[in-house]
Amino acid sequence: MMKFRFRRQGTDPQREKIKQELFAFNKTVEHGFPHQPSALAFDPKLELMAIGTKSGAIKVYGSPGVEFTGLHRDTTAVTQIHFLPGQGRLLSLLDDNTIHLWELVAGPPREVGGVKREGVVYLEEVDSYSLPGRPGIESCSATRVTVLLLLRSSDLLCIGTEGGGVYFLELPRLSLKDNQTLLQDQVMQSLPDDYRCGKSLGPVESLQEHPQQSGKLLIGYSRGLVVLWDLTTRRAEQLFLGKQQLESLVWERSGNLFVSSHNDGGYSVWAVSKSNTYNHQPVSSSIPYGPFPCKAINKVLWRTTQMGSPVLLYSGGMPRASYGDRHCLTIQQDKDHVTLDFTSRVIDFFTVHSVEQEKEFDEPSAVVVLLEEELVVIDLQTPGWPSLPTPYLAPLHSSAITCSFHVSSVPPKLWERLVNAGKAQRGRQHAHRSWPICGGKNIAPPPKHQELLLTGHEDGTVRFWDASGVALTPLYKLGTANVFHTDCDPSDDPQDSSDDPDAQQEEEEWPPFRKVGCFDPYSDDPRLGIQKISLCKYSNKLVVSGTAGQVIVLGLSDERSDHVVDVSVVDLLQDREGFTWKGHDRLEPRLKPASFPPGFQPLVLVQCMPPASVTAVALHAEWNLISFGTSHGFGLFDYHRRNAVLARCTLHPNDSLAMEGPLSRVKSLKKSLRQSFRRIRKSRVSGKKRPITTPTSKVQEANAALAEQEDVAPIQRRIEPRSADDSLSGVVRCLCFADTFLRDGTHHGPTLWAGTNSGSVYAYALEVPGVGSGRVCERGGAGESSACVEAVLGKEIQLMHRAPVVSISVLDGRGKPLPDPYEASQDLASAPDVTNAHSVLIASEEQLKVFSLPKVSAKTKFKLTAHEGCRVRKVALVMFGSAAQEDYCEHTLVCLTNLGDMHLFNIPALRPQVRYDCVRKEDISGIASCVFTKNGQGFYLISPSEYERFSLSAKILTEPLCSVQLDRPLEHTPASDGTTTPPPQANGTHKNPMGQAEGQTDESPSSLSSPILDTPLDSPLSGADITLDSTGEITVEDVRDFLTTVDEAENNLKNIKEEEGHSTGILIN
């Protein structure tokens, strides 16, 4: 019972207070494009835009950084949104036929970054209404809402229904005005007999208020009838007897004309005059893409200009037979005619134009088009109508996201060079006018440091995003396809054609299509997909690896370059017999010089053979080394000397599935069934075994019973060992470079660590010429030194249960993570402690464990699977700063599990701190896509197009803080407990800022004495309350030391046997 002598019961109030100052879980903002948008609206007075989604979310956007989010109680699709201009109110219509009123309301003052911020505004639902059914009508479809119209006075809402009735709601009280209701029967009485014919007029398709005379409405019915209705006299002033099914209506600004669009792909212009009640024929009709049958024009807009002809915009109308599958928006003005061709469906669009009554013309400046997968803004004031770059709402999934990488505290020089490279890329492709949606004010403090989020994509591109604030802004796009020969010649980049004004000339085709937008879900070659990314922000070196075993090292250049990329092939099988690769072929490298624009340019291509997908990559720019791993093994490459240093095969004899490849179609069903039956047979055999009663086993039973009675040991789940015969056991899961002690306890040096899917850890001692001399090697200097990097296997560790190794990190003598390359040598971080013994933290799927170096003896551990029943998926070492004390910080290990919860542990003692529910356990892709920052934030995909940003830190928080100047007074709505109520997230999983952990909080008082936990690992206080069972810890077979002499090996063996006199196991537990 001596191993429990340090365990304390209860919690320490002082430590609990410190944890509240360090840790707090919040979901702060959703980056990217809303998933499945379904409605669009614009407030021309406040210059705010709203987007509704099929999941019931409403997102309001203004100038970059101004965002508001609302979530309906029911996850029902939003079908329409309408602003009450200037009031900060909006109405939403849901698919369940309910109407909801939302308001921007002021929250209490908040302290952000040490500064008190007032006027912070949130979006809040204040009322809702459901239209009652008509008396005597059993079906409610007659009162199903089809269209809403808000009058200019903003005190009356007109509601068109499927039954042809028009109802009126008083605003903002949402009360029905029965005396104003207009039923279809009243309109039918005014129709001539030959038009009536006993037929219904159909649903109300469009409602439009007269632009000059308030109280007069255009009511358009599906059958084609359009009625000019006077609300004051309650009679029809004029009837327009259209015979083609109606889709939409729009007024000309003067009120003398209106335009109707129809389902035959045509539109008609009607004159409004008081001379006759019945108007049988329009002034003009046109089917622009006829004469063959065309699809419906779903929406039409008519905008007048002072300088020339009006601008006509409409969606749809394409010829059915030849272009019926195209998603188009047409812009016409005089002889200018452009058909914008999108890659996803048009949801809605609006123009930004003058709305003041005293102005004579609309003068449209831009058209904003909401598509199913992106937002496109076209500048209507610049000749040629170019598109505007979007400062937010960029489609993250323009090609499917395959991986991501975050860089904190980006150096200003690197940031400037990336921004310039991005500007050069865009060039003349976009207009340079200001963003038209610029309402509200961002009152959040400016970021102290710039942050980069890199996303790898299926088409072989890497996109760089500004993740410093609320708006995720695209900076720069890197393409890797031009390094290879592909089906589509990458030099003919479709985006480049738009940079050339000669290529903009319309071809002799009709309709005059122009490709617009960047959403392109199709990849020329799936082998181009990016799998892993690593960037050194100090040396400007980038490593990207892909699906076909390609590893590309790139350097940053400000000038265009034409050169041949050096190619080096690394065979990871090492001539092992009995393995034949059945997967895809490698990508053929381009042997001729290729042109690379300013930005990151490839220096060398390392091709792994077999060309399996790269599963892990590590970069150490100070040593000019990269390491990479696949399902077959791992390699080490010196990109300065273009020299392959190491290739190690990790395949097990039964790893035949590793030879299939992810894109192979020849997986053996027979083999899978055979393996399944073998597992079943093994489990049955093991289940029949009976324990043999021996004196030793009786003692163990008595000890176990005693421990249960005293209730001191936590209940642990029994973990079954994994079979060594499992397929894909050789997959390399993680790689790590470290300057640490591997040979002995007095000499430290470069090392490489690799962990596999079968719980194997390999540690190599590296001989790197010139380490510490501050050499900086650029491209082309390979002949500078004849000395080569050497790698010698130092230790090989096999974890118990063969659980996959998720992460390997080396800690210095104070238990802190080692600094990144260049940080210590350039005095950018404090030098690691090399006076005390180092340790290595190995995180497997089942447990976390710290081993001392160089002996590799276990010090502390936490069995996560045994305690919590979950498996580790993502691991990161994070620095948490205190929100109360400026100079207090702690290094913490953050674990994301397969259940979607976050577990935080201090290091090196591995004491549990807090636990938070973060991701839904069913959201497998969200868990797999999670990436952590070094300051306690993180990102994960909540949809193919959206990242959820979250914070685990009480100090660091990136969230929208906005204010808006309204025509009405802002009402202060404090929460019931007096605290601020943050806006909900669109996925409905927002957590309160100070949401506390549920979980274990055991802590020893010794940890409070030092803010950065620099207690040496060898100190007994470092693991005081951790139950460390030394049974089955370590033997000579567990850790094979390849670097010791014979005498040292004998001494080590003697020491180990003395320490483990009672040990009978052979694996690390």
PDB file of C-alpha atoms in Angstrom, residues 27 30 57 71 940 942 948 984-990:
ATOM      1  CA  LYS A  27     -16.772  28.366 -28.876  1.00  0.00           C
ATOM      2  CA  GLU A  30     -17.345  30.236 -37.052  1.00  0.00           C
ATOM      3  CA  ALA A  57     -29.088  29.815 -38.377  1.00  0.00           C
ATOM      4  CA  LEU A  71     -30.101  30.396 -34.016  1.00  0.00           C
ATOM      5  CA  TYR A 940     -12.152  22.121 -36.264  1.00  0.00           C
ATOM      6  CA  ILE A 942     -18.191  21.732 -38.382  1.00  0.00           C
ATOM      7  CA  GLU A 948     -15.411  26.354 -35.546  1.00  0.00           C
ATOM      8  CA  PRO A 984     -24.875  31.316 -29.798  1.00  0.00           C
ATOM      9  CA  GLN A 985     -22.980  29.535 -32.489  1.00  0.00           C
ATOM     10  CA  ALA A 986     -24.820  28.417 -35.568  1.00  0.00           C
ATOM     11  CA  ASN A 987     -24.374  24.770 -34.663  1.00  0.00           C
ATOM     12  CA  GLY A 988     -25.978  25.397 -31.285  1.00  0.00           C
ATOM     13  CA  THR A 989     -23.056  24.171 -29.199  1.00  0.00           C
ATOM     14  CA  HIS A 990     -21.920  27.350 -27.523  1.00  0.00           C
TER      15      HIS A 990
END
